[in-house]
């Protein structure tokens, strides 16, 4: 397996957590520097025409893209420990919480969007930060309200087992930190995030633990 990755990529962080939880190590990690725009160069465009990280190339050459699709694939080929609950309603809940992050919040913050705001719409830095904080906050408010109100919430987003919802929550919280967004109004999300980050699979996957990462953002 070959993982196309960049230290700062939150979507790749999600996949790294899943790989670690499953005890799978890619044979090769290929660095694609998003800060230098390497995702748009032909070498990576040939791997993922969407020009987004992560991409995971399986041993037979199949290219997988989109973090949630990759995580579900890993869950299917390495069923233990499961990353989705068995119960259909709990499964839908785990996917729903995950998608608040991966489908509705994170895509609004990524380099291509930030660059569009800056270079095409000519928004100044303060306005761009306002945009980023708005969408981080919208997701965290809905996640916090949802988690705090649900009997399903336990040590983790869904009871006592780590699911894809916790993986996505971790990426949201780390992203909030990168963009200096205050998460103190979200105690349930913070509690679950803190618990997750004590797990070695999460801790080792942290963006700042990856090759090329700075000591702090
Ligand atoms: N929905 C995608 C998001 C992928 C994505 O936007 N990745 C970012 C890094 S976290 C990226 O490669 N951005 C490059 C760009 O915006 O040009 C997923 O979950 O995999």
Short mmCIF file of N, CA and C in Angstrom, two decimals, residues 14 68 95-109 131-132 134-140 142-143 172:
data_model
loop_
_atom_site.label_atom_id
_atom_site.label_comp_id
_atom_site.label_asym_id
_atom_site.label_seq_id
_atom_site.Cartn_x
_atom_site.Cartn_y
_atom_site.Cartn_z
N UNK A 14 -7.21 11.62 9.18
CA UNK A 14 -8.30 10.66 9.43
C UNK A 14 -7.89 9.26 8.95
N UNK A 68 -13.35 9.23 3.79
CA UNK A 68 -14.37 8.33 4.36
C UNK A 68 -14.48 7.04 3.56
N UNK A 95 -21.98 7.62 10.86
CA UNK A 95 -21.70 8.22 9.54
C UNK A 95 -22.17 9.67 9.49
N UNK A 96 -23.32 9.93 10.12
CA UNK A 96 -23.85 11.29 10.11
C UNK A 96 -22.92 12.27 10.82
N UNK A 97 -22.45 11.87 12.00
CA UNK A 97 -21.52 12.75 12.74
C UNK A 97 -20.24 12.95 11.93
N UNK A 98 -19.77 11.85 11.33
CA UNK A 98 -18.53 11.94 10.53
C UNK A 98 -18.72 12.93 9.37
N UNK A 99 -19.91 12.89 8.76
CA UNK A 99 -20.11 13.72 7.58
C UNK A 99 -20.33 15.19 7.92
N UNK A 100 -20.74 15.48 9.14
CA UNK A 100 -20.79 16.91 9.53
C UNK A 100 -19.40 17.51 9.34
N UNK A 101 -18.39 16.71 9.70
CA UNK A 101 -17.01 17.18 9.55
C UNK A 101 -16.55 17.05 8.10
N UNK A 102 -16.60 15.82 7.59
CA UNK A 102 -15.91 15.54 6.33
C UNK A 102 -16.65 16.06 5.11
N UNK A 103 -17.98 16.20 5.21
CA UNK A 103 -18.73 16.67 4.05
C UNK A 103 -19.12 18.14 4.15
N UNK A 104 -19.35 18.63 5.39
CA UNK A 104 -19.98 19.95 5.50
C UNK A 104 -19.09 21.04 6.10
N UNK A 105 -18.01 20.67 6.77
CA UNK A 105 -17.18 21.71 7.38
C UNK A 105 -15.78 21.75 6.77
N UNK A 106 -15.07 20.65 6.87
CA UNK A 106 -13.68 20.63 6.42
C UNK A 106 -13.51 21.07 4.95
N UNK A 107 -14.43 20.66 4.03
CA UNK A 107 -14.22 21.08 2.62
C UNK A 107 -14.23 22.59 2.42
N UNK A 108 -14.77 23.33 3.38
CA UNK A 108 -14.82 24.79 3.23
C UNK A 108 -13.53 25.49 3.67
N UNK A 109 -12.59 24.71 4.20
CA UNK A 109 -11.38 25.30 4.79
C UNK A 109 -10.10 24.93 4.05
N UNK A 131 -14.44 33.65 7.73
CA UNK A 131 -15.05 32.53 6.97
C UNK A 131 -14.69 31.19 7.62
N UNK A 132 -13.38 31.00 7.84
CA UNK A 132 -12.90 29.72 8.38
C UNK A 132 -13.52 29.47 9.76
N UNK A 134 -16.20 30.70 11.01
CA UNK A 134 -17.65 30.49 10.93
C UNK A 134 -17.96 29.01 10.67
N UNK A 135 -17.28 28.42 9.68
CA UNK A 135 -17.63 27.04 9.29
C UNK A 135 -17.10 26.01 10.27
N UNK A 136 -15.98 26.31 10.93
CA UNK A 136 -15.53 25.40 12.00
C UNK A 136 -16.56 25.43 13.12
N UNK A 137 -17.01 26.63 13.47
CA UNK A 137 -17.94 26.78 14.59
C UNK A 137 -19.29 26.17 14.31
N UNK A 138 -19.79 26.33 13.08
CA UNK A 138 -21.10 25.75 12.75
C UNK A 138 -21.07 24.23 12.97
N UNK A 139 -20.01 23.60 12.53
CA UNK A 139 -19.93 22.14 12.70
C UNK A 139 -19.81 21.78 14.18
N UNK A 140 -18.94 22.50 14.89
CA UNK A 140 -18.75 22.14 16.30
C UNK A 140 -20.02 22.38 17.11
N UNK A 142 -23.11 22.09 16.07
CA UNK A 142 -24.08 21.02 15.82
C UNK A 142 -23.60 19.70 16.41
N UNK A 143 -22.31 19.45 16.35
CA UNK A 143 -21.78 18.20 16.93
C UNK A 143 -21.98 18.21 18.45
N UNK A 172 -11.55 17.46 13.22
CA UNK A 172 -12.18 18.78 13.38
C UNK A 172 -11.51 19.58 14.50
#
